[in-house]
mmCIF file of C-alpha atoms in Angstrom:
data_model
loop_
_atom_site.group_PDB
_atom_site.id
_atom_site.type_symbol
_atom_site.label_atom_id
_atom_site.label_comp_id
_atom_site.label_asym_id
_atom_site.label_seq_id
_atom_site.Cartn_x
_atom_site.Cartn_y
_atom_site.Cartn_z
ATOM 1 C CA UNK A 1 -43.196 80.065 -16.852
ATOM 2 C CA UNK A 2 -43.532 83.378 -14.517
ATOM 3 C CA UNK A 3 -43.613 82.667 -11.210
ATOM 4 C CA UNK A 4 -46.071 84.463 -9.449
ATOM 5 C CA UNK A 5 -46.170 85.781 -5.663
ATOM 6 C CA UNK A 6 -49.943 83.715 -5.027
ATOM 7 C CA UNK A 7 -47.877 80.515 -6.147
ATOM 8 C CA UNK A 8 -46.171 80.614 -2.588
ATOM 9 C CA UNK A 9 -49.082 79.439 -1.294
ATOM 10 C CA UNK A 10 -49.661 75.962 -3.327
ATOM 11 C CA UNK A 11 -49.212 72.958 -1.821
ATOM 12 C CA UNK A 12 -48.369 69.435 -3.185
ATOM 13 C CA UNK A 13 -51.645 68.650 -1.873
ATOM 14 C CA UNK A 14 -53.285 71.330 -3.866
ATOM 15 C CA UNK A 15 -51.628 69.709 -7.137
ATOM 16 C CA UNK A 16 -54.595 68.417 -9.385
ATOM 17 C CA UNK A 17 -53.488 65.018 -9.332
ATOM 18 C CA UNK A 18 -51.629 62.350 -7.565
ATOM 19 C CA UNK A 19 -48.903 62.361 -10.452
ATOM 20 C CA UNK A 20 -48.322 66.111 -10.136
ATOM 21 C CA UNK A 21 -48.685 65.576 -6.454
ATOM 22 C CA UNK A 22 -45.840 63.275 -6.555
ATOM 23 C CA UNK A 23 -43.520 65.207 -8.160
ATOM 24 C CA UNK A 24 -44.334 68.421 -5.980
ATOM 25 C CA UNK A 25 -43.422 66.538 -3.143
ATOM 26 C CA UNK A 26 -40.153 64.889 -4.668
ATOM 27 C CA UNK A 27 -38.604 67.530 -7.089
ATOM 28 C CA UNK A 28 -40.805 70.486 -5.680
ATOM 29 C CA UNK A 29 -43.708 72.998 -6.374
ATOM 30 C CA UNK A 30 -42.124 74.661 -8.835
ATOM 31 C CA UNK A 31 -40.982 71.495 -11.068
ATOM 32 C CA UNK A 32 -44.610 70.539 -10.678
ATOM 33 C CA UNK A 33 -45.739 74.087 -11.837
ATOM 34 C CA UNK A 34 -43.540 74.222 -14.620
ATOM 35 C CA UNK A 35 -45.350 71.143 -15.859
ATOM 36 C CA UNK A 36 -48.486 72.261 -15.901
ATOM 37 C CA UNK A 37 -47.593 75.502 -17.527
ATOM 38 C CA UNK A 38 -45.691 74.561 -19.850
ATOM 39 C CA UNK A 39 -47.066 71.548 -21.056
ATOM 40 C CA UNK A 40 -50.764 71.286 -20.273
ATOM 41 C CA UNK A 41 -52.398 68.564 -22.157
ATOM 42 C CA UNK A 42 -49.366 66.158 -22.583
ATOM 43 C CA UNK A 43 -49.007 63.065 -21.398
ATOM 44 C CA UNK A 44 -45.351 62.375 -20.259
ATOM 45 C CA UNK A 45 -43.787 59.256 -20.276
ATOM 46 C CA UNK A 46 -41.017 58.584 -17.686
ATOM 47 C CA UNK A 47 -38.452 55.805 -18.871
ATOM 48 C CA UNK A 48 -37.038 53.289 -15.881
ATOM 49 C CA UNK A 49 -33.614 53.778 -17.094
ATOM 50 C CA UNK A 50 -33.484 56.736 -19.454
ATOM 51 C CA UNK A 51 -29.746 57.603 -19.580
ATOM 52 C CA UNK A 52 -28.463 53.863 -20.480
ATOM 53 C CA UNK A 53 -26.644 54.336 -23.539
ATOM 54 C CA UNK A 54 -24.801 57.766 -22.177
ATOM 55 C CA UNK A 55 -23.971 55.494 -18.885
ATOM 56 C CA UNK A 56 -22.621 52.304 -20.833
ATOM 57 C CA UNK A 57 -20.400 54.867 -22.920
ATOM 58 C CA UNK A 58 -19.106 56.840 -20.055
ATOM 59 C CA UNK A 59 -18.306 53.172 -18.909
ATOM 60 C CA UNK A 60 -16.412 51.872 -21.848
ATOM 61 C CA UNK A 61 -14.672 55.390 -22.077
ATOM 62 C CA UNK A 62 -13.414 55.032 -18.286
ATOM 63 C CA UNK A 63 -12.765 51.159 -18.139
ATOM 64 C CA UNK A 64 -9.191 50.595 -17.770
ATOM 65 C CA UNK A 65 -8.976 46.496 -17.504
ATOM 66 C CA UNK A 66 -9.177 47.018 -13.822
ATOM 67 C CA UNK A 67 -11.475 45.615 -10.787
ATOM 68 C CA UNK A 68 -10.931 48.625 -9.167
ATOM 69 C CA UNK A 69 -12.422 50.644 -12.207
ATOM 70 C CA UNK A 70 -15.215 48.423 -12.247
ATOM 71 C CA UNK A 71 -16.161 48.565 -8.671
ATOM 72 C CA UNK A 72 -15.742 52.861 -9.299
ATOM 73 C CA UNK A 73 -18.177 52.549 -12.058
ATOM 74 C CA UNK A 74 -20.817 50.600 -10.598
ATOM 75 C CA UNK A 75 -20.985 52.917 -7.795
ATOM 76 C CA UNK A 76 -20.598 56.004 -9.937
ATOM 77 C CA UNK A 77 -23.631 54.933 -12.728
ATOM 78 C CA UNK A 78 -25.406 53.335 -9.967
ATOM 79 C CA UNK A 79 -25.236 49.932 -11.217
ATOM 80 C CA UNK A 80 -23.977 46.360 -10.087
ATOM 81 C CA UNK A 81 -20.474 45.070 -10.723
ATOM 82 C CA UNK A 82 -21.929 42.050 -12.762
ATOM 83 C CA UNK A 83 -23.807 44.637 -15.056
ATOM 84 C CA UNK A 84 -20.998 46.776 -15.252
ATOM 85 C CA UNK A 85 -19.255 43.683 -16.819
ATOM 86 C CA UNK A 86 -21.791 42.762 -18.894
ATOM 87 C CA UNK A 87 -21.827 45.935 -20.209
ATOM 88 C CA UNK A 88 -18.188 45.969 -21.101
ATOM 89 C CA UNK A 89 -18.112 42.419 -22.565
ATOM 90 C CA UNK A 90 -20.823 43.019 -24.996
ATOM 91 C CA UNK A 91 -19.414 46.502 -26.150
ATOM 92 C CA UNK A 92 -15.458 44.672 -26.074
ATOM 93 C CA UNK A 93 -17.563 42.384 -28.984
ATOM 94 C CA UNK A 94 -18.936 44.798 -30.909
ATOM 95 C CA UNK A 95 -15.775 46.592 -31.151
ATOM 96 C CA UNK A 96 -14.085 43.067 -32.445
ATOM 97 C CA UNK A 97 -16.863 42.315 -34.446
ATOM 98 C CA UNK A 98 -17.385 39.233 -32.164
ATOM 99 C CA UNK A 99 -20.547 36.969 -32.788
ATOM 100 C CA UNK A 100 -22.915 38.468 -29.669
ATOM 101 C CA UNK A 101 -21.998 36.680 -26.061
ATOM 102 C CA UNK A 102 -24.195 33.927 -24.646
ATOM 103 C CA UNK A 103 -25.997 34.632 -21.626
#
């Protein structure tokens, strides 16, 4: 997308609806420009947690056997201890080939 000098003077409110609005006002004009540029006609789906899978293997990578390294991780991926340990106990089974924990 070019930006162009008359795109100074958008506002979010000028944005053609509340979605775009939204992001104009949380991630900026020009991420809400480069929307509607460059993919007019799409519908986009945001995912609640799209980066799971990258953030449990950063996790298994890191975890050491430690609380400490727990309580790092959970602040680091944004998480809560006791997910952060659910997270490593089902991925410890499926590296022993464990039958799948009970909840």
């Amino acid at each position: 997308m070019d930006y162009k000098p008359w795109m100074d003077l958008i506002k979010p409110e000028d944005m053609p609806n509340d979605d775009l609005r939204f992001i104009a006002e949380s991630a900026g004009i020009k991420s809400a420009l480069a929307l509607i540029f460059c993919s007019p006609g799409l519908t986009v789906s945001i995912p609640k947690n799209p980066f799971r899978e990258i953030k449990e293997k950063y996790i298994m990578s890191q975890y050491d056997g430690r609380k400490y390294t727990v309580n790092r991780l959970a602040i680091e991926c944004d998480l809560s201890q006791r997910y952060v340990y659910k997270i490593i106990k089902k991925n410890l089974h499926k590296k022993h080939n464990l039958p799948k924990p009970e909840k």
